[in-house]
Amino acid sequence: MADIVVVGAGLAGLVAAAEAADRGKSVVLVDQEGEQSLGGQAFWSLGGLFLVNSPEQRRLGVRDSLELARQDWFGSAQFDRAEDRWPRAWADAYLDFAAGEKRAWLREMGLRIFPVVGWAERGDGRAGGHGNSVPRFHITWGTGPGVVEPFERRVRAHAEAGRIRFAFRHRVDGLIIEAGAVVGVHGALLEPSDVDRGRPSSRISVGEFDLRAQAVIVTAGGIGGDHDLVRAAWPERLGTPPRSMVSGVPAHVDGRMLRITQDAGASVINPDRMWHYVEGIRNWDPIWADHGIRILPGPSSLWLDATGRRLPAPLYPGFDTLGTLKHLRATGHDYSWFVLTQKIIEKEFALSGSEQNPDLTGRDLKLLAKRIGKGAPGPVEAFKEHGEDFVVADTLAELVAGMNRLAGADPTGPAIDEQDLRRIIEERDREIANPFSKDAQVTALRGARNYLGDKLIRVASPHRILDPKAGPLIAVKLRILSRKTLGGLETDLQGRCLQPSPDGTGAPIPGLFAAGEVAGFGGGGMMGYNALEGTLLGGCLFSGRVAGRAAAAAV
């Protein structure tokens, strides 16, 4: 018997457990994976955090405010449903947190931030529409492991003091309900597994368990590791679901606890809201099945659909993820292309994930300094050399031949016409001759270089793609990468799971709380239809903190 059971040892679960134990409560932290997977998806992340009006922004000349951030958030979320009552409330609360104590709270625990703020999701071209008006993507010094570290340290200290007990390899199969209240969990004991973090572990059961408590906090993540579930939830507004995807999360991100908690009477809302990237590449050195990595691009690469047509404004690299996804799904193909130069890849390509950024993850200043020098970062060069989705060539004819070889591996892959591609590139290249242009992408990349952070390490100086001095030429076949579940368990502002109702007025289920991705990062979908980036980790931190404190106060 414990005061609280936390289901899921990812970031939200660690935060919830630490906050509850800080308040003197006994906690059992349950996870179907082994101890080596502590931290869950957050460990693999780049460690980006959404902050508003931070010292890092101000030092770079960025003028941010809570009012501007709220305009951007709600313009992106586009809340339009009766059940968005609690997601709206969570969005307001989270924005106050991101503009208020979030940075100081994390800094007090030892978390530090890389000084150059990134500009993610630059938007759909409307002041009141989707996107970040200013750079807000703060990378943690230490990336994802650096975010997990202070909470793992707190949890382990509580474990040594006897306030937290770990229950790894415990797969929850159901909630225990008595007199209408949730009083524990039950499930299967899985055989021990020492597989490396992220790799699939055994599902062989060697026994059963019951864990009783006064409250249960569900923090078990989303559905991104199960492509069948992703396709089943795929909304019509984004077109037909892709036949093939790569996975941005391990297989254990399987959505089981969403169904289990819903079966216990909890409301799930907005299951059709999801966040998948369109710049995925197959990992040449995979950790899990269909392991994909996202390219975090600067704005200069030419983006083409599978047939070789240039994507329309403002669907440029790094601008509007779901707008681009919707457009590409209408083409009938599961992939698209970047065409760029060596000069662009050296300055503008970053790869998402802690393992793809050894300098930031390892806090290695000497390795970090190499980003400023000539050549692309080592992991990017490794993908260029070994990745199956890259074509490198000295001439456009050779590039197109390589693109068509890759397209031929897809049964529906159309051939790229060299003359058509040459025309598109030459039209774009003529716009480089002057400091002004009618090409909106060229204008956008010039505008981006007015921001010091972009000019230093993120946006290449404008040049002709067919300039031999900028070469060689590079093409990258881009795949759809499964990632975030934006909807989930409906919760009030205390993280309490609610009973179903058409307008968010359902009563709380006694003893049942939720946090993290399984709760749509708060409320059942505080991001609405679109994420502004740096929000997965921030949503886990905030909702885990809220649920841990509220559960502790309730028991």
XYZ file of C-alpha atoms in Angstrom:
555
model
C 0.000 0.000 0.000
C 1.254 3.467 -0.951
C -0.254 6.922 -0.974
C 0.168 7.322 -4.742
C 0.937 5.072 -7.726
C 2.466 6.790 -10.764
C 2.118 4.804 -14.004
C 4.926 5.658 -16.394
C 8.543 6.559 -15.582
C 8.995 9.138 -18.326
C 9.552 12.827 -17.654
C 5.988 13.586 -16.517
C 6.042 10.558 -14.210
C 9.381 11.542 -12.689
C 8.158 15.079 -12.064
C 4.862 13.901 -10.544
C 6.605 11.365 -8.303
C 9.202 13.873 -7.114
C 6.616 16.549 -6.368
C 4.398 14.123 -4.436
C 7.318 12.717 -2.440
C 8.515 16.244 -1.648
C 5.212 16.623 0.184
C 5.858 13.584 2.319
C 3.768 11.073 0.374
C 4.823 7.491 -0.359
C 4.953 6.754 -4.091
C 5.306 3.643 -6.241
C 6.657 4.451 -9.719
C 5.494 1.765 -12.173
C 6.768 1.125 -15.696
C 6.616 -1.811 -18.126
C 10.198 -1.149 -19.212
C 13.363 -1.709 -17.203
C 15.276 0.790 -15.117
C 17.552 1.510 -18.068
C 14.629 3.306 -19.768
C 14.018 5.780 -16.945
C 13.100 9.134 -18.482
C 11.193 7.690 -21.420
C 10.927 9.711 -24.622
C 12.389 12.825 -23.011
C 15.805 11.145 -22.867
C 15.888 10.955 -26.672
C 14.799 14.545 -27.255
C 16.854 17.562 -28.247
C 15.858 19.148 -24.943
C 14.004 22.121 -26.417
C 11.984 24.231 -23.997
C 9.362 26.861 -24.824
C 10.112 29.974 -22.756
C 8.689 33.480 -23.020
C 10.712 36.698 -22.568
C 13.771 34.863 -21.268
C 17.175 36.444 -20.567
C 18.525 34.377 -23.488
C 15.988 35.992 -25.818
C 16.678 39.480 -24.544
C 20.444 39.096 -24.949
C 19.855 38.300 -28.622
C 17.585 41.320 -29.127
C 14.329 39.326 -29.148
C 11.378 41.254 -27.715
C 8.895 38.698 -26.466
C 5.916 39.055 -24.154
C 3.141 37.001 -22.631
C 0.656 38.837 -24.852
C 2.562 37.934 -28.036
C 3.042 34.341 -26.889
C -0.681 34.020 -26.155
C -1.502 35.411 -29.609
C 0.806 32.836 -31.186
C -0.410 29.940 -29.018
C -4.117 30.485 -29.551
C -3.603 31.347 -33.221
C -1.887 27.977 -33.572
C -4.202 25.976 -31.322
C -7.345 27.132 -33.173
C -9.594 25.777 -30.428
C -13.022 25.218 -31.950
C -14.821 22.527 -29.938
C -17.069 22.543 -26.889
C -14.734 20.049 -25.213
C -11.861 22.544 -25.556
C -12.903 24.131 -22.256
C -10.103 22.516 -20.245
C -7.468 22.609 -23.029
C -8.015 26.394 -23.238
C -7.639 26.737 -19.477
C -4.468 24.624 -19.492
C -3.035 26.697 -22.353
C -3.512 29.905 -20.361
C -1.994 28.341 -17.239
C 0.973 26.958 -19.163
C 1.696 30.287 -20.839
C 1.775 31.963 -17.424
C 4.228 29.255 -16.300
C 6.447 29.604 -19.405
C 6.562 33.377 -18.994
C 6.919 33.155 -15.220
C 8.607 30.683 -12.890
C 9.451 27.887 -15.344
C 13.010 28.982 -16.077
C 13.864 29.862 -12.476
C 12.336 26.603 -11.204
C 14.472 24.559 -13.592
C 17.572 26.642 -13.022
C 17.303 26.132 -9.258
C 17.588 22.375 -9.948
C 20.742 22.910 -11.998
C 19.339 22.926 -15.539
C 21.193 25.272 -17.894
C 20.261 26.574 -21.335
C 22.314 26.944 -24.532
C 22.655 30.711 -25.194
C 21.393 30.739 -28.804
C 17.590 30.529 -28.964
C 16.158 28.648 -31.950
C 13.279 29.807 -34.106
C 11.037 26.800 -34.685
C 7.642 26.723 -36.459
C 8.044 30.134 -38.079
C 4.410 30.066 -39.098
C 1.798 30.175 -41.826
C 2.384 33.807 -42.801
C -0.423 35.364 -40.726
C 0.191 37.489 -37.634
C -2.793 35.902 -35.924
C -2.275 32.440 -37.376
C -0.024 29.491 -36.607
C 3.593 29.876 -35.622
C 6.120 31.600 -33.393
C 6.447 35.309 -34.116
C 9.865 35.263 -32.419
C 12.509 32.657 -31.499
C 11.434 30.718 -28.367
C 13.110 27.286 -28.712
C 15.590 27.081 -25.820
C 17.892 24.044 -26.025
C 18.933 22.501 -22.730
C 22.670 22.227 -22.138
C 22.782 18.435 -22.045
C 19.722 18.027 -24.353
C 17.068 15.498 -23.288
C 19.235 13.745 -20.690
C 19.933 17.171 -19.227
C 16.200 17.738 -18.745
C 15.671 14.297 -17.188
C 18.724 14.553 -14.920
C 17.445 16.858 -12.135
C 14.192 14.928 -11.766
C 15.894 11.542 -11.815
C 18.234 12.858 -9.125
C 15.295 13.974 -6.994
C 13.447 10.686 -7.466
C 16.500 8.584 -6.600
C 17.097 10.648 -3.473
C 13.511 9.960 -2.391
C 14.017 6.266 -3.205
C 17.055 6.137 -0.935
C 14.985 7.762 1.813
C 12.214 5.191 1.339
C 9.540 7.559 0.041
C 9.601 6.261 -3.563
C 9.682 2.626 -4.613
C 10.414 1.545 -8.206
C 8.317 -1.154 -9.872
C 9.995 -1.742 -13.224
C 8.814 -4.476 -15.619
C 5.309 -4.067 -14.188
C 2.816 -3.776 -17.059
C -0.444 -2.215 -15.916
C -3.448 -4.005 -17.425
C -6.203 -2.252 -15.495
C -7.188 0.151 -12.742
C -8.681 -1.079 -9.463
C -11.971 0.681 -8.778
C -13.953 0.460 -5.533
C -17.076 2.474 -4.691
C -16.487 4.636 -7.768
C -12.917 5.597 -6.787
C -9.624 4.475 -8.288
C -7.647 2.722 -5.542
C -4.785 1.098 -7.416
C -3.590 -0.788 -10.487
C -3.163 -4.420 -11.447
C -1.272 -6.149 -14.202
C 1.466 -8.524 -15.281
C 5.016 -8.931 -14.062
C 7.240 -9.119 -17.134
C 10.396 -11.173 -17.203
C 13.615 -9.197 -16.554
C 15.150 -7.564 -19.603
C 18.545 -5.928 -19.990
C 18.080 -4.672 -23.570
C 19.514 -1.247 -24.232
C 17.303 1.796 -23.792
C 14.852 2.170 -26.663
C 15.156 -1.368 -27.983
C 12.099 -3.658 -27.798
C 11.912 -5.645 -24.566
C 10.271 -8.995 -23.829
C 6.538 -9.102 -23.157
C 6.621 -12.556 -21.522
C 4.647 -12.529 -18.276
C 6.041 -14.341 -15.220
C 3.359 -13.363 -12.698
C 0.743 -10.853 -11.657
C 0.587 -7.893 -9.289
C -1.845 -5.588 -7.480
C -0.700 -2.209 -6.174
C -3.093 -0.272 -3.972
C -3.001 3.444 -3.244
C -5.196 6.411 -2.452
C -4.500 7.952 -5.879
C -3.172 6.911 -9.290
C -1.426 9.300 -11.695
C -1.295 8.051 -15.309
C 1.711 9.421 -17.247
C 2.197 6.705 -19.856
C 2.675 8.650 -23.101
C 0.906 8.615 -26.457
C 0.405 6.358 -29.485
C 3.284 7.336 -31.803
C 5.034 3.969 -31.584
C 2.032 2.081 -33.012
C 1.482 3.088 -36.638
C -1.814 1.215 -36.828
C -3.184 3.349 -33.979
C -1.834 6.476 -35.674
C -3.608 5.577 -38.916
C -6.840 4.734 -37.069
C -6.839 8.193 -35.432
C -5.712 10.025 -38.594
C -8.091 12.950 -39.316
C -9.697 13.597 -42.713
C -8.458 17.190 -42.623
C -4.891 15.879 -43.118
C -5.821 13.676 -46.052
C -5.331 9.934 -46.220
C -2.989 8.318 -43.686
C 0.439 7.386 -45.059
C 1.073 3.812 -46.133
C 4.574 3.995 -44.708
C 6.151 6.057 -41.936
C 9.260 6.053 -39.831
C 9.012 6.126 -36.043
C 10.251 9.005 -33.975
C 9.543 7.114 -30.739
C 10.258 3.581 -29.465
C 7.705 0.774 -29.756
C 6.714 0.974 -26.081
C 4.962 4.294 -26.832
C 1.923 2.152 -27.529
C -1.125 4.006 -26.176
C -2.154 1.130 -23.881
C -2.907 3.320 -20.886
C -5.139 5.618 -22.916
C -7.472 2.699 -23.611
C -7.165 1.243 -20.107
C -7.954 4.554 -18.428
C -10.817 5.234 -20.821
C -12.225 1.772 -20.086
C -12.203 2.750 -16.394
C -14.567 5.617 -17.177
C -12.231 8.508 -17.994
C -12.922 10.912 -20.846
C -10.598 10.959 -23.870
C -10.960 14.000 -26.114
C -9.388 15.218 -29.350
C -7.892 11.843 -30.377
C -7.652 13.141 -33.961
C -5.229 15.895 -33.014
C -1.679 14.737 -33.623
C 1.758 16.035 -34.557
C 3.870 14.216 -37.123
C 6.869 15.602 -38.949
C 7.456 15.727 -42.687
C 11.261 15.930 -42.562
C 11.940 12.374 -41.365
C 14.862 10.282 -42.597
C 15.536 6.626 -41.916
C 18.223 6.196 -39.265
C 21.224 4.441 -40.793
C 22.177 3.182 -37.296
C 18.748 2.395 -35.790
C 17.913 1.747 -32.146
C 14.263 0.730 -32.554
C 12.220 -0.622 -35.454
C 11.677 1.849 -38.330
C 13.761 4.347 -36.375
C 13.494 7.770 -37.956
C 15.303 11.027 -37.229
C 13.886 14.456 -37.939
C 15.916 17.050 -39.792
C 15.550 20.439 -38.104
C 16.083 22.555 -41.191
C 16.929 26.177 -41.751
C 14.846 28.019 -44.350
C 17.048 27.785 -47.466
C 16.509 24.274 -48.894
C 14.257 23.982 -51.929
C 11.279 21.774 -51.002
C 9.721 19.626 -53.715
C 6.916 17.088 -53.654
C 7.528 13.564 -54.934
C 6.804 14.639 -58.515
C 9.312 17.480 -58.424
C 6.894 20.392 -57.954
C 7.999 23.156 -55.611
C 5.855 23.512 -52.508
C 3.812 26.727 -52.403
C 4.308 29.637 -50.024
C 4.584 29.604 -47.038
C 5.407 25.888 -46.878
C 9.120 26.351 -46.415
C 11.459 24.295 -44.232
C 10.774 24.970 -40.563
C 7.602 27.034 -41.047
C 4.338 25.077 -40.811
C 4.573 21.365 -40.037
C 0.922 20.345 -40.312
C 0.201 22.724 -43.188
C 2.997 21.018 -45.109
C 1.788 17.567 -44.066
C -1.726 18.332 -45.322
C -0.381 19.580 -48.649
C 1.877 16.572 -49.147
C -0.875 14.060 -48.283
C -2.876 15.493 -51.194
C -0.102 14.509 -53.619
C -0.752 10.791 -53.098
C 2.853 10.063 -52.112
C 4.443 9.343 -48.743
C 7.635 11.318 -49.318
C 9.008 14.621 -50.580
C 12.446 16.100 -51.358
C 14.876 18.726 -50.123
C 17.317 20.002 -52.740
C 20.219 21.993 -51.344
C 23.969 22.561 -51.367
C 26.890 21.625 -49.163
C 26.975 25.247 -48.021
C 23.366 24.973 -46.820
C 23.769 21.615 -45.097
C 26.829 22.860 -43.197
C 24.938 25.796 -41.690
C 21.317 24.755 -41.615
C 20.939 21.036 -40.946
C 20.522 19.866 -37.392
C 19.183 16.483 -36.356
C 16.631 16.032 -33.620
C 17.577 13.790 -30.731
C 20.088 13.615 -27.920
C 22.115 10.882 -29.607
C 22.496 12.990 -32.776
C 23.988 15.960 -30.900
C 26.952 14.606 -28.917
C 28.400 18.084 -28.360
C 25.275 19.494 -26.689
C 24.364 16.231 -24.971
C 27.879 15.690 -23.646
C 28.314 19.382 -22.783
C 31.499 19.288 -24.869
C 32.654 22.840 -25.662
C 35.492 21.743 -27.967
C 33.130 19.609 -30.034
C 30.544 22.372 -30.023
C 33.063 24.844 -31.429
C 33.347 22.720 -34.567
C 29.801 23.763 -35.541
C 31.110 27.220 -36.299
C 33.965 25.939 -38.468
C 33.848 24.503 -41.964
C 31.935 21.302 -42.553
C 28.637 19.953 -41.333
C 28.305 18.549 -37.798
C 29.651 14.995 -37.550
C 26.249 13.257 -37.217
C 24.947 15.142 -40.274
C 27.988 14.148 -42.313
C 27.493 10.558 -41.166
C 23.940 10.594 -42.491
C 25.115 12.179 -45.731
C 27.646 9.373 -46.139
C 25.655 6.378 -44.844
C 21.978 7.376 -44.926
C 19.851 5.718 -47.592
C 17.831 8.921 -48.106
C 20.737 11.125 -49.247
C 21.982 11.788 -52.782
C 25.212 13.773 -53.286
C 26.334 14.827 -56.776
C 28.504 17.344 -58.587
C 26.021 17.992 -61.397
C 22.259 18.331 -61.585
C 22.051 15.450 -64.043
C 23.813 13.162 -61.560
C 21.605 14.439 -58.745
C 18.393 13.708 -60.639
C 19.632 10.247 -61.592
C 20.281 9.526 -57.919
C 16.869 10.887 -56.901
C 15.185 8.660 -59.443
C 17.063 5.622 -58.180
C 15.643 6.309 -54.721
C 12.180 6.998 -56.130
C 12.311 3.701 -57.989
C 12.545 1.879 -54.671
C 8.992 3.105 -53.935
C 6.309 1.312 -55.969
C 4.473 4.602 -56.466
C 7.554 6.792 -56.819
C 7.405 9.088 -59.861
C 10.497 10.111 -61.780
C 11.907 13.627 -61.454
C 12.372 15.439 -64.764
C 15.793 17.056 -64.974
C 14.714 19.950 -67.204
C 11.768 20.812 -64.972
C 13.962 20.774 -61.877
C 16.617 22.871 -63.620
C 13.985 25.456 -64.532
C 12.689 25.651 -60.925
C 16.190 26.032 -59.501
C 17.318 28.602 -62.098
C 14.173 30.686 -61.490
C 14.966 30.712 -57.798
C 18.682 31.380 -58.367
C 17.983 34.514 -60.486
C 16.260 36.014 -57.414
C 19.571 35.907 -55.513
C 21.206 38.549 -57.705
C 19.546 41.454 -55.822
C 18.988 42.224 -52.143
C 15.249 42.258 -52.873
C 13.066 39.595 -54.434
C 9.520 38.520 -55.263
C 10.382 34.958 -54.212
C 8.874 34.788 -50.729
C 11.274 32.056 -49.571
C 14.315 34.117 -50.566
C 12.805 37.090 -48.755
C 12.180 34.917 -45.700
C 15.731 33.583 -45.481
C 17.124 37.107 -45.812
C 14.778 38.221 -43.070
C 15.871 35.323 -40.875
C 19.482 36.514 -41.055
C 18.408 39.761 -39.375
C 18.168 37.632 -36.223
C 21.653 37.198 -34.766
C 21.059 33.593 -33.668
C 20.100 32.547 -37.200
C 22.957 34.454 -38.790
C 25.513 32.878 -36.449
C 24.639 29.190 -36.653
C 21.359 28.561 -38.456
C 20.881 30.263 -41.839
C 23.373 30.148 -44.711
C 24.180 33.312 -46.585
C 21.988 33.520 -49.728
C 23.609 31.903 -52.759
C 22.703 30.174 -55.999
C 21.965 26.471 -55.601
C 23.716 25.811 -58.921
C 26.826 27.769 -57.916
C 29.641 25.162 -58.152
C 31.495 26.903 -55.294
C 28.577 26.090 -52.954
C 28.496 22.423 -53.938
C 28.242 19.562 -54.150
C 24.495 19.345 -54.714
C 22.462 17.320 -52.236
C 18.972 15.827 -52.338
C 17.255 14.291 -49.322
C 14.239 12.013 -49.521
C 11.950 13.052 -46.663
C 9.544 10.646 -44.974
C 6.663 11.154 -42.551
C 7.856 10.682 -38.978
C 5.361 9.683 -36.276
C 5.746 11.624 -33.049
C 3.239 13.322 -30.710
C -0.311 12.687 -29.553
C -1.887 16.116 -28.981
C -5.231 14.902 -27.567
C -5.790 12.552 -24.650
C -7.280 12.159 -21.201
C -9.402 15.143 -20.258
C -8.225 16.731 -17.006
C -9.134 19.782 -14.963
C -6.563 22.269 -13.723
C -5.619 19.920 -10.873
C -4.808 17.118 -13.299
C -7.883 15.128 -12.209
C -9.333 12.844 -14.892
C -12.920 13.707 -15.759
C -15.951 11.667 -16.672
C -17.160 12.090 -20.267
C -19.358 15.089 -21.053
C -19.976 17.050 -24.267
C -18.609 20.334 -22.925
C -15.947 19.605 -20.316
C -18.297 19.693 -17.333
C -17.820 16.041 -16.374
C -17.160 15.297 -12.726
C -13.658 14.286 -11.555
C -13.085 10.564 -11.047
C -11.997 10.171 -7.404
C -8.380 9.100 -7.071
C -7.472 9.366 -10.783
C -5.026 11.916 -12.217
C -3.101 12.179 -15.501
C -0.163 14.155 -16.865
C 2.113 14.347 -19.887
C 1.351 13.182 -23.420
C -1.367 10.761 -22.296
C -3.326 13.856 -21.180
C -2.539 15.889 -24.286
C 0.110 17.594 -22.104
C -2.728 18.999 -20.017
C -6.508 19.106 -20.223
C -6.746 16.627 -23.060
C -4.965 18.792 -25.599
C -3.618 22.163 -24.466
C -1.851 22.694 -27.820
C -5.030 22.367 -29.862
C -4.274 21.509 -33.463
C -0.634 22.705 -33.616
C 2.485 22.582 -31.485
C 4.838 25.543 -31.245
C 7.825 23.273 -30.430
C 9.650 23.031 -27.140
C 6.220 22.147 -25.821
C 6.437 18.350 -25.373
C 8.967 18.615 -22.575
C 7.394 21.756 -21.149
C 3.960 20.158 -21.156
C 5.317 17.108 -19.324
C 7.075 19.296 -16.773
C 4.066 21.492 -16.079
C 1.343 18.847 -16.049
C 3.511 16.435 -14.027
C 4.127 19.141 -11.466
C 0.432 20.016 -11.251
C -0.732 16.396 -10.949
C 1.946 15.425 -8.411
C 1.129 18.350 -6.151
C -2.637 17.943 -6.499
C -2.557 14.193 -5.813
C -0.384 14.773 -2.751
C -2.866 17.334 -1.446
C -5.795 14.996 -2.060
C -4.587 11.888 -0.197
